[in-house]
Coordinates of C-alpha atoms in Angstrom, one line a residue:
Chain A
X1 CA 7.7 -126.5 159.9
X2 CA 10.2 -126.3 157.0
X3 CA 8.6 -125.7 153.6
X4 CA 9.7 -129.2 152.4
X5 CA 7.5 -131.0 154.9
X6 CA 4.2 -130.2 153.3
X7 CA 1.1 -132.5 153.4
X8 CA 1.8 -133.2 149.7
X9 CA 5.4 -134.3 150.6
X10 CA 4.2 -136.9 153.0
X11 CA 1.3 -138.0 150.8
X12 CA 3.8 -138.8 148.1
X13 CA 5.4 -141.2 150.6
X14 CA 2.0 -142.8 151.0
X15 CA 1.6 -142.9 147.3
X16 CA 4.9 -144.8 147.0
X17 CA 3.4 -147.4 149.4
X18 CA 0.3 -147.6 147.3
X19 CA 2.4 -148.2 144.2
X20 CA 4.2 -151.0 146.0
X21 CA 0.7 -152.6 146.7
X22 CA -0.2 -152.1 143.0
X23 CA 3.0 -154.0 142.0
X24 CA 1.9 -157.0 144.2
X25 CA -1.6 -157.0 142.6
X26 CA -3.1 -155.6 145.8
X27 CA -5.7 -152.8 145.7
X28 CA -3.3 -149.8 145.8
X29 CA -3.7 -148.1 149.1
X30 CA -0.7 -146.8 151.0
X31 CA -0.2 -145.1 154.4
X32 CA 2.6 -143.5 156.4
X33 CA 2.6 -142.2 159.9
X34 CA 4.6 -139.1 160.7
X35 CA 5.9 -137.9 164.1
X36 CA 7.8 -134.6 164.3
X37 CA 8.4 -134.6 160.5
X38 CA 9.7 -138.1 160.5
X39 CA 8.0 -141.1 158.8
X40 CA 7.9 -143.6 161.7
X41 CA 5.7 -146.2 159.9
X42 CA 5.0 -147.0 156.3
X43 CA 2.6 -149.7 155.0
X44 CA 0.4 -150.8 152.2
X45 CA -2.6 -153.0 151.7
X46 CA -1.7 -156.7 151.9
X47 CA -5.1 -158.4 152.1
X48 CA -4.4 -160.8 149.2
X49 CA -0.8 -161.5 150.1
X50 CA -1.7 -162.3 153.7
X51 CA -5.1 -163.8 152.9
X52 CA -6.4 -161.5 155.6
X53 CA -9.2 -158.9 154.9
X54 CA -8.1 -156.8 157.9
X55 CA -4.6 -156.2 156.6
X56 CA -5.3 -152.7 155.4
X57 CA -2.4 -150.2 155.1
X58 CA -3.7 -148.1 158.1
X59 CA -4.0 -151.1 160.5
X60 CA -0.4 -152.2 159.8
X61 CA 0.8 -148.6 160.1
X62 CA -0.9 -148.0 163.5
X63 CA 0.6 -151.2 165.0
X64 CA 4.0 -150.4 163.5
X65 CA 4.0 -146.8 164.8
X66 CA 3.0 -147.8 168.3
X67 CA 5.9 -150.3 168.3
X68 CA 8.3 -147.7 167.0
X69 CA 7.3 -145.1 169.6
X70 CA 6.7 -147.6 172.4
X71 CA 3.5 -145.7 173.0
X72 CA -0.1 -146.8 172.7
X73 CA -1.4 -143.4 171.7
X74 CA -0.5 -141.6 168.6
X75 CA -1.9 -138.2 169.5
X76 CA 1.2 -136.4 168.3
X77 CA 1.2 -138.2 165.0
X78 CA -0.4 -137.7 161.6
X79 CA -1.7 -140.5 159.4
X80 CA -1.3 -139.9 155.6
X81 CA -3.3 -142.4 153.6
X82 CA -4.1 -142.4 149.9
X83 CA -7.8 -143.5 150.3
X84 CA -10.3 -142.4 152.9
X85 CA -10.2 -144.8 155.8
X86 CA -12.9 -147.4 156.0
X87 CA -15.0 -147.9 159.1
X88 CA -12.6 -150.5 160.5
X89 CA -9.5 -148.3 160.1
X90 CA -11.4 -145.1 161.3
X91 CA -12.5 -147.1 164.3
X92 CA -8.9 -148.2 164.9
X93 CA -7.8 -144.5 164.7
X94 CA -10.2 -143.7 167.5
X95 CA -8.4 -146.1 169.8
X96 CA -5.0 -144.7 168.8
X97 CA -6.2 -141.1 169.4
X98 CA -4.3 -140.1 166.3
X99 CA -3.7 -136.3 166.1
X100 CA -4.5 -135.9 162.4
X101 CA -5.7 -137.8 159.4
X102 CA -4.8 -136.6 155.9
X103 CA -6.3 -138.6 153.1
X104 CA -6.3 -138.4 149.3
X105 CA -9.2 -140.0 147.4
X106 CA -12.7 -140.4 148.8
X107 CA -14.2 -143.9 149.3
X108 CA -17.8 -143.5 148.3
X109 CA -18.8 -147.0 149.6
X110 CA -17.0 -147.7 152.8
X111 CA -15.4 -144.4 153.7
X112 CA -16.0 -143.6 157.4
X113 CA -17.6 -140.2 156.5
X114 CA -20.5 -142.0 154.9
X115 CA -21.4 -143.3 158.4
X116 CA -20.5 -140.8 161.1
X117 CA -17.8 -138.3 162.0
X118 CA -18.2 -139.6 165.6
X119 CA -16.4 -142.8 164.5
X120 CA -13.1 -140.8 164.9
X121 CA -11.7 -139.5 168.1
X122 CA -13.1 -136.1 168.9
X123 CA -9.6 -134.6 168.9
X124 CA -8.6 -136.0 165.5
X125 CA -8.3 -133.3 162.8
X126 CA -9.1 -134.4 159.2
X127 CA -7.9 -133.0 155.9
X128 CA -9.3 -134.7 152.8
X129 CA -8.3 -134.5 149.1
X130 CA -4.5 -134.1 149.3
X131 CA -3.1 -135.4 146.0
X132 CA -6.6 -136.6 145.3
X133 CA -6.3 -137.1 141.6
X134 CA -3.1 -139.2 141.8
X135 CA -4.5 -141.3 144.6
X136 CA -7.8 -141.9 142.6
X137 CA -6.1 -142.7 139.4
X138 CA -3.9 -145.4 140.9
X139 CA -7.1 -147.2 142.1
X140 CA -9.0 -146.7 138.9
X141 CA -6.0 -147.9 136.9
X142 CA -5.8 -151.0 139.1
X143 CA -9.4 -151.9 138.5
X144 CA -9.2 -151.2 134.8
X145 CA -6.2 -153.6 134.6
X146 CA -7.8 -156.3 136.6
X147 CA -11.2 -156.1 134.7
X148 CA -9.4 -156.4 131.4
X149 CA -7.5 -159.6 132.4
Chain B
X1 CA -27.2 -179.2 165.5
X2 CA -26.8 -181.4 168.6
X3 CA -28.3 -179.9 171.8
X4 CA -24.9 -179.4 173.4
X5 CA -23.8 -176.9 170.8
X6 CA -26.0 -174.1 171.9
X7 CA -25.1 -170.4 171.8
X8 CA -24.5 -170.5 175.5
X9 CA -22.1 -173.4 175.1
X10 CA -19.9 -171.4 172.7
X11 CA -20.3 -168.1 174.7
X12 CA -18.8 -170.0 177.7
X13 CA -15.7 -170.6 175.5
X14 CA -15.5 -166.9 174.8
X15 CA -15.9 -166.2 178.6
X16 CA -13.0 -168.5 179.3
X17 CA -11.0 -166.3 177.0
X18 CA -12.2 -163.1 178.7
X19 CA -11.1 -164.6 182.0
X20 CA -7.7 -165.3 180.6
X21 CA -7.5 -161.6 179.7
X22 CA -8.6 -160.6 183.2
X23 CA -5.8 -162.7 184.7
X24 CA -3.3 -160.6 182.6
X25 CA -4.8 -157.3 183.8
X26 CA -6.4 -156.8 180.4
X27 CA -10.0 -155.5 180.0
X28 CA -11.7 -158.9 180.0
X29 CA -13.1 -159.4 176.5
X30 CA -12.9 -162.8 174.8
X31 CA -13.9 -164.2 171.5
X32 CA -14.2 -167.5 169.6
X33 CA -15.0 -168.2 166.0
X34 CA -17.0 -171.4 165.3
X35 CA -17.2 -173.3 162.0
X36 CA -19.4 -176.3 161.7
X37 CA -19.6 -176.6 165.5
X38 CA -15.9 -176.5 166.0
X39 CA -14.0 -173.6 167.6
X40 CA -11.4 -172.6 164.9
X41 CA -10.1 -169.5 166.7
X42 CA -10.0 -168.3 170.2
X43 CA -8.5 -165.0 171.4
X44 CA -8.7 -162.3 174.1
X45 CA -7.9 -158.7 174.4
X46 CA -4.2 -158.0 174.5
X47 CA -4.0 -154.3 174.1
X48 CA -1.8 -153.8 177.2
X49 CA 0.4 -156.8 176.7
X50 CA 1.1 -155.9 173.1
X51 CA 1.1 -152.2 173.6
X52 CA -1.3 -152.0 170.6
X53 CA -4.8 -150.5 171.0
X54 CA -6.0 -152.5 167.9
X55 CA -5.3 -155.9 169.5
X56 CA -8.9 -156.6 170.4
X57 CA -10.1 -160.1 170.8
X58 CA -12.2 -160.1 167.6
X59 CA -9.4 -158.7 165.4
X60 CA -7.0 -161.5 166.5
X61 CA -9.8 -164.1 166.1
X62 CA -10.6 -163.0 162.5
X63 CA -7.0 -163.2 161.4
X64 CA -6.6 -166.5 163.2
X65 CA -9.8 -168.0 161.7
X66 CA -8.8 -167.0 158.1
X67 CA -5.4 -168.6 158.6
X68 CA -7.0 -171.7 159.9
X69 CA -9.5 -172.0 157.1
X70 CA -7.2 -170.8 154.4
X71 CA -10.1 -168.5 153.4
X72 CA -10.5 -164.8 153.3
X73 CA -14.3 -164.9 154.0
X74 CA -15.9 -166.3 157.1
X75 CA -19.5 -166.3 155.8
X76 CA -20.0 -169.8 157.2
X77 CA -18.7 -168.9 160.6
X78 CA -20.1 -167.4 163.8
X79 CA -18.2 -165.0 166.1
X80 CA -19.0 -165.3 169.8
X81 CA -17.7 -162.3 171.7
X82 CA -18.4 -161.3 175.3
X83 CA -18.8 -157.6 174.6
X84 CA -20.6 -155.9 171.7
X85 CA -18.0 -155.3 169.0
X86 CA -16.7 -151.7 168.7
X87 CA -16.7 -149.8 165.4
X88 CA -13.3 -151.1 164.4
X89 CA -14.2 -154.8 165.1
X90 CA -17.6 -154.4 163.5
X91 CA -16.0 -152.8 160.5
X92 CA -13.5 -155.7 160.3
X93 CA -16.4 -158.1 160.4
X94 CA -17.9 -156.5 157.3
X95 CA -14.7 -157.4 155.4
X96 CA -14.8 -160.9 156.6
X97 CA -18.5 -161.3 155.7
X98 CA -19.0 -163.3 158.9
X99 CA -22.2 -165.2 158.9
X100 CA -23.3 -164.4 162.4
X101 CA -22.3 -162.4 165.4
X102 CA -23.4 -163.5 168.9
X103 CA -22.4 -161.1 171.7
X104 CA -23.0 -160.9 175.4
X105 CA -22.8 -157.5 177.1
X106 CA -23.8 -154.2 175.4
X107 CA -21.1 -151.5 175.0
X108 CA -22.9 -148.3 175.7
X109 CA -20.0 -146.1 174.5
X110 CA -18.3 -147.6 171.5
X111 CA -20.6 -150.5 170.5
X112 CA -21.3 -150.5 166.8
X113 CA -25.0 -150.4 167.3
X114 CA -24.7 -146.9 168.7
X115 CA -23.5 -145.8 165.2
X116 CA -25.2 -147.8 162.4
X117 CA -26.3 -151.3 161.6
X118 CA -24.9 -150.6 158.2
X119 CA -21.4 -151.0 159.6
X120 CA -22.0 -154.8 159.5
X121 CA -22.2 -156.8 156.3
X122 CA -25.9 -157.0 155.2
X123 CA -25.8 -160.8 155.4
X124 CA -24.5 -160.9 159.0
X125 CA -27.1 -162.1 161.5
X126 CA -26.8 -160.7 165.0
X127 CA -27.9 -162.1 168.4
X128 CA -27.2 -159.9 171.4
X129 CA -27.4 -160.6 175.2
X130 CA -26.2 -164.3 175.4
X131 CA -24.8 -164.8 178.9
X132 CA -25.1 -161.1 179.2
X133 CA -24.9 -161.0 183.0
X134 CA -21.8 -163.1 183.3
X135 CA -20.1 -161.1 180.5
X136 CA -21.0 -157.7 182.1
X137 CA -20.0 -158.8 185.6
X138 CA -16.5 -159.7 184.4
X139 CA -16.0 -156.3 183.1
X140 CA -17.5 -154.4 186.1
X141 CA -15.4 -156.6 188.4
X142 CA -12.3 -155.7 186.4
X143 CA -12.9 -152.0 186.7
X144 CA -13.8 -152.2 190.4
X145 CA -10.5 -154.0 191.0
X146 CA -8.5 -151.5 189.1
X147 CA -10.2 -148.5 190.5
X148 CA -9.4 -149.7 194.1
X149 CA -5.7 -150.2 193.4

């Protein structure tokens, strides 16, 4: 892998997505899916815009990546997401058999790791805490802004 | 509630959906969402047709019900589903705050109850085993058929 394609490099792409969510007054969570060093899907949280509580960044990214690859399984892909996946998104990742999940901030309430590692596919590798501070700050800034309105 | 609107009555509607999935060579799981004794959403598994492993009956039904009601939360609704929701779908039900989940067959592998009851919203009531035999038989018939091909 060339030095440019670090985990931080791709997490920055996910952070760009999270910022796009922030600008739409959505809880700022962003995700990208990478296959052979290419971003094949990019999405952000759209629960308010779509009036659909299931419209998390990861769910949209999974569907989009499968469409792009024409494949049901994403075992050769990596998901980069700014916040630890919730139980729903982690449960979805099981079905996709995603190769790796890299996330930034920890979700103390609904993060999958609060429940069980078995929620993920046994072959899915996890790396937590990449660009953690930047990912966390985006979310705390969002809630500060909305509490002060 | 009139006597006609029993849990079995609505589960039969979910079974009709599961049969529609069977006819499309999809694992036969069906779901309906009921609000004030009316079916406001009906869906079945379409993972093969859509080439999308997240296209479970419940996920489609949640999105459809929210669209129909123009509401993010389904706290006054009941989900009827022929198979115990998986972790992904149970995790989605948390976000919808669905009032009640009635399911038929148990899923010994990926059913949410194998992991944690906390995956569901604390206010969600659960009733398991409604029309259990019919729901299970549909699934075992499906696998028998496909194994013998």
